[in-house]
């Protein structure tokens, strides 16, 4: 996902065949790996897209269009689901790197990990489980009237100009931001900025009326205010967050259930290790 909240979009693409049963030991291994993997995903959710990968596992392929730290984590998880160890990822550059939902609907993929507009899924015959939740934070100039505040609400941002990254990679994140603004009764004014991988957000000058929405889980946030004339403010509204879901075709539930079960178990482990984190607690 882009640091402004675009999305890691990870597709578990199953070659037709049995998903396989995972014995108790492999399930435990998978849960541990996914627990660590999802924690890494929360921490690294701001890393930019650099390429896509096919992770080749006998019986399944994982198509990854997200940050580069994820493929190894998800690949080992997919291997454990199938009771297989030690498959290395191979690079693959997809020509269709944006329309992941279509790949899911057409049966080219089994599971999509993405930020999504949930109201559209049911009409497409899709279902989902929640994975992570990363709250909004607002980065503003130290000269902004907001800079003296300890936190803000979406209503506080109503009259400000939102930085919108003008690239396909950041699109899903912006859609999320815009939807939250509209739910609070306004359409945000925007300032278009060309996005790119490994974006230095401190290098983007912010005027006194500008606000940049980022993710609370972005590791770089701890350094931004130390090395720039910026300050980062939590956005306190419950709905002001980027949410990542595991999306699947309803008709395909039995096939993907072992993987969904593993994601759910891993998520519970992380939640049990600390409340108030960045995972989705409920919907």
Coordinates of C-alpha atoms in Angstrom, one line a residue:
X1 CA 0.0 0.0 0.0
X2 CA 1.2 3.5 -0.6
X3 CA 2.1 5.5 2.5
X4 CA -0.9 7.6 1.9
X5 CA -3.0 4.4 2.2
X6 CA -3.0 2.7 -1.2
X7 CA -3.0 -1.0 -0.6
X8 CA -1.0 -4.2 -0.6
X9 CA -3.1 -6.3 -2.8
X10 CA -2.2 -9.9 -2.4
X11 CA -4.0 -12.6 -4.4
X12 CA -3.8 -16.3 -3.5
X13 CA -4.2 -17.9 -6.9
X14 CA -5.1 -21.6 -6.8
X15 CA -4.4 -24.0 -9.6
X16 CA -7.4 -26.2 -9.6
X17 CA -6.9 -29.2 -7.3
X18 CA -7.2 -30.1 -3.6
X19 CA -6.1 -27.5 -1.1
X20 CA -5.0 -30.3 1.2
X21 CA -5.5 -30.8 4.9
X22 CA -3.0 -29.3 7.3
X23 CA -2.0 -31.4 10.3
X24 CA -1.8 -29.9 13.8
X25 CA 1.9 -29.3 13.7
X26 CA 1.7 -27.5 10.3
X27 CA -1.3 -25.5 11.5
X28 CA 0.7 -24.3 14.5
X29 CA 3.6 -23.4 12.3
X30 CA 1.4 -21.5 9.9
X31 CA -0.3 -19.6 12.7
X32 CA 3.0 -18.6 14.2
X33 CA 4.3 -17.5 10.8
X34 CA 1.2 -15.6 10.0
X35 CA 1.2 -13.9 13.4
X36 CA 4.7 -12.6 12.7
X37 CA 3.8 -11.9 9.1
X38 CA 0.7 -9.9 9.9
X39 CA 2.7 -8.0 12.6
X40 CA 5.3 -7.2 9.9
X41 CA 2.5 -6.2 7.5
X42 CA 1.1 -3.8 10.0
X43 CA 4.6 -2.3 10.6
X44 CA 5.5 -2.2 7.0
X45 CA 2.1 -1.4 5.5
X46 CA 3.6 1.9 4.2
X47 CA 6.2 0.3 2.1
X48 CA 5.7 1.1 -1.6
X49 CA 4.9 -1.2 -4.5
X50 CA 8.1 -2.1 -6.3
X51 CA 7.1 -5.2 -8.3
X52 CA 4.9 -8.2 -8.3
X53 CA 5.8 -11.8 -7.5
X54 CA 4.5 -15.2 -8.2
X55 CA 5.3 -17.5 -5.3
X56 CA 5.3 -21.0 -6.7
X57 CA 4.0 -23.6 -4.3
X58 CA 2.8 -27.0 -5.6
X59 CA -0.9 -26.7 -5.9
X60 CA -1.1 -22.9 -5.6
X61 CA 0.4 -19.7 -6.8
X62 CA 0.4 -16.4 -4.8
X63 CA 0.3 -13.3 -6.9
X64 CA 1.6 -10.3 -4.9
X65 CA 1.1 -6.7 -5.9
X66 CA 2.3 -5.0 -2.7
X67 CA 5.4 -4.2 -0.7
X68 CA 8.4 -6.3 -1.2
X69 CA 8.7 -7.5 2.4
X70 CA 5.4 -9.4 2.2
X71 CA 6.0 -12.2 -0.4
X72 CA 8.3 -14.3 1.8
X73 CA 5.9 -14.1 4.7
X74 CA 2.8 -15.0 2.7
X75 CA 4.7 -17.5 0.6
X76 CA 5.8 -19.5 3.7
X77 CA 2.2 -19.3 4.9
X78 CA 0.8 -20.6 1.7
X79 CA 3.4 -23.4 1.8
X80 CA 2.3 -24.3 5.3
X81 CA -1.3 -24.4 4.3
X82 CA -0.5 -27.0 1.8
X83 CA 1.9 -28.9 4.1
X84 CA 4.9 -27.9 2.0
X85 CA 8.2 -26.3 3.0
X86 CA 11.0 -24.5 1.3
X87 CA 9.5 -23.1 -2.0
X88 CA 11.4 -19.9 -3.1
X89 CA 9.6 -17.0 -4.8
X90 CA 10.1 -16.1 -8.4
X91 CA 9.7 -12.6 -9.8
X92 CA 6.8 -12.0 -12.2
X93 CA 5.6 -8.7 -13.7
X94 CA 1.9 -8.7 -14.2
X95 CA 0.2 -6.8 -17.0
X96 CA -2.9 -6.5 -14.9
X97 CA -1.7 -4.9 -11.7
X98 CA -4.8 -2.9 -10.8
X99 CA -8.1 -4.8 -11.4
X100 CA -7.6 -7.4 -8.7
X101 CA -11.4 -7.8 -7.9
X102 CA -12.0 -8.8 -11.5
X103 CA -9.4 -11.5 -11.2
X104 CA -11.2 -12.8 -8.1
X105 CA -14.6 -12.7 -9.8
X106 CA -13.4 -14.4 -12.9
X107 CA -11.9 -17.2 -10.9
X108 CA -8.3 -16.4 -11.7
X109 CA -7.6 -15.9 -8.0
X110 CA -8.8 -17.4 -4.8
X111 CA -8.1 -14.8 -2.1
X112 CA -7.5 -11.1 -2.4
X113 CA -5.9 -9.2 0.5
X114 CA -6.9 -5.6 -0.2
X115 CA -8.6 -2.4 1.0
X116 CA -12.1 -2.5 -0.4
X117 CA -15.4 -0.8 -0.5
X118 CA -17.5 -3.4 1.2
X119 CA -20.8 -2.3 -0.1
X120 CA -19.7 -3.4 -3.6
X121 CA -18.6 -6.9 -2.6
X122 CA -22.0 -8.6 -2.0
X123 CA -23.3 -7.7 -5.5
X124 CA -20.2 -9.3 -7.0
X125 CA -20.8 -12.5 -5.0
X126 CA -17.8 -11.9 -2.8
X127 CA -17.4 -12.2 1.0
X128 CA -14.6 -11.1 3.3
X129 CA -12.9 -11.4 6.7
X130 CA -11.2 -8.4 8.4
X131 CA -7.4 -8.5 8.8
X132 CA -5.8 -5.2 9.8
X133 CA -6.9 -1.7 10.7
X134 CA -4.5 1.3 10.4
X135 CA -6.0 4.6 11.7
X136 CA -5.5 7.8 9.9
X137 CA -3.0 10.4 11.0
X138 CA -2.8 13.9 9.6
X139 CA 0.6 15.4 8.7
X140 CA 0.6 19.2 8.6
X141 CA 3.1 22.0 8.5
X142 CA 4.3 23.4 11.8
X143 CA 2.9 26.7 10.5
X144 CA -0.6 25.3 10.2
X145 CA -3.3 26.4 12.6
X146 CA -3.7 22.6 13.4
X147 CA -0.1 22.2 14.5
X148 CA -0.8 23.2 18.1
X149 CA -3.5 20.5 18.5
X150 CA -2.8 17.1 20.1
X151 CA -5.3 15.3 17.8
X152 CA -7.9 16.2 15.2
X153 CA -11.2 14.9 13.9
X154 CA -12.4 14.6 10.3
X155 CA -14.6 17.6 10.9
X156 CA -11.5 19.6 12.0
X157 CA -10.1 19.0 8.5
X158 CA -13.2 20.0 6.6
X159 CA -11.8 23.4 5.4
X160 CA -8.3 22.1 4.6
X161 CA -6.8 21.0 1.3
X162 CA -6.0 17.3 1.1
X163 CA -2.8 16.1 -0.7
X164 CA -3.9 13.5 -3.3
X165 CA -1.2 11.4 -4.8
X166 CA -1.8 11.2 -8.6
X167 CA -0.8 7.6 -9.3
X168 CA -2.7 4.4 -9.7
X169 CA -0.8 2.8 -6.8
X170 CA -2.3 5.3 -4.3
X171 CA -5.8 5.1 -5.8
X172 CA -7.4 2.7 -3.3
X173 CA -6.0 4.7 -0.4
X174 CA -7.4 7.9 -1.7
X175 CA -10.8 6.3 -2.3
X176 CA -10.8 5.3 1.3
X177 CA -9.9 8.8 2.5
X178 CA -12.5 10.4 0.2
X179 CA -15.3 8.1 1.4
X180 CA -14.6 8.9 5.0
X181 CA -14.7 12.6 4.2
X182 CA -18.1 12.2 2.4
X183 CA -19.4 10.2 5.4
X184 CA -18.6 13.3 7.5
X185 CA -20.6 15.5 5.1
X186 CA -18.1 17.0 2.7
X187 CA -16.1 16.4 -0.4
X188 CA -12.4 17.2 0.2
X189 CA -10.6 19.9 -1.7
X190 CA -7.4 18.4 -3.2
X191 CA -3.9 19.2 -4.2
X192 CA -2.5 16.7 -6.7
X193 CA 1.0 15.5 -6.1
X194 CA 2.8 12.9 -8.4
X195 CA 3.3 9.8 -6.3
X196 CA 6.2 7.4 -6.8
X197 CA 7.9 4.5 -5.0
X198 CA 10.0 5.2 -2.0
X199 CA 8.4 8.6 -1.6
X200 CA 10.1 11.0 0.8
X201 CA 7.0 12.6 2.3
X202 CA 9.0 15.2 4.2
X203 CA 10.2 16.5 0.9
X204 CA 6.7 17.5 -0.1
X205 CA 6.2 21.1 1.0
X206 CA 2.9 21.6 2.8
X207 CA 1.2 25.0 2.9
X208 CA -0.7 26.2 6.0
X209 CA -3.9 24.9 4.5
X210 CA -2.6 21.5 3.4
X211 CA -3.1 18.2 5.2
X212 CA -1.6 14.8 4.2
X213 CA -3.4 11.7 5.4
X214 CA -1.1 8.8 6.3
X215 CA -1.3 5.6 8.3
X216 CA -0.7 5.4 12.0
X217 CA 1.2 2.1 11.4
X218 CA 3.7 3.7 9.1
X219 CA 7.2 3.2 10.7
X220 CA 8.6 6.5 9.3
X221 CA 6.1 8.5 11.3
X222 CA 8.4 8.4 14.4
X223 CA 11.0 10.3 12.5
X224 CA 9.0 12.8 10.4
X225 CA 8.6 15.5 13.1
X226 CA 12.3 15.2 14.1
X227 CA 13.7 15.9 10.7
X228 CA 11.2 18.3 9.1
X229 CA 8.9 21.2 9.7
X230 CA 6.0 18.8 10.0
X231 CA 3.9 17.5 12.8
X232 CA 1.7 14.4 12.8
X233 CA -1.7 14.3 14.5
X234 CA -3.9 11.3 15.3
X235 CA -7.3 11.4 13.7
X236 CA -9.7 10.2 16.4
X237 CA -12.9 9.3 14.5
X238 CA -13.6 5.5 14.7
X239 CA -14.2 5.4 10.9
X240 CA -11.0 7.2 10.0
X241 CA -8.9 4.2 9.1
X242 CA -7.5 2.1 6.3
X243 CA -8.8 -1.4 6.6
X244 CA -7.4 -4.5 5.0
X245 CA -9.6 -7.5 4.2
X246 CA -9.2 -11.1 3.0
X247 CA -11.8 -11.2 0.2
X248 CA -13.0 -14.4 -1.5
X249 CA -15.7 -15.7 -3.7
X250 CA -18.7 -17.0 -1.7
X251 CA -19.0 -20.1 -4.0
X252 CA -15.3 -20.8 -3.3
X253 CA -15.6 -20.9 0.5
X254 CA -14.9 -24.6 1.1
X255 CA -11.8 -24.4 -1.1
X256 CA -10.3 -21.4 0.7
X257 CA -11.5 -22.2 4.2
X258 CA -8.1 -23.6 5.4
X259 CA -6.3 -20.3 4.5
X260 CA -9.1 -18.1 6.0
X261 CA -9.0 -20.1 9.2
X262 CA -5.2 -19.6 9.4
X263 CA -5.6 -15.8 8.8
X264 CA -8.3 -15.7 11.5
X265 CA -6.2 -17.6 14.0
X266 CA -3.1 -15.5 13.4
X267 CA -5.1 -12.3 13.8
X268 CA -6.4 -13.5 17.2
X269 CA -2.9 -14.2 18.3
X270 CA -1.8 -10.7 17.5
X271 CA -4.9 -9.2 19.2
X272 CA -4.2 -11.2 22.3
X273 CA -0.6 -9.8 22.5
X274 CA -1.9 -6.2 22.8
X275 CA -5.1 -4.3 22.6
X276 CA -5.4 -1.0 21.0
X277 CA -3.2 -2.0 18.1
X278 CA -3.7 -1.5 14.4
X279 CA -5.7 -4.7 13.7
X280 CA -9.4 -4.6 12.8
X281 CA -11.2 -5.6 16.0
X282 CA -14.7 -5.8 14.5
X283 CA -16.8 -4.5 11.7

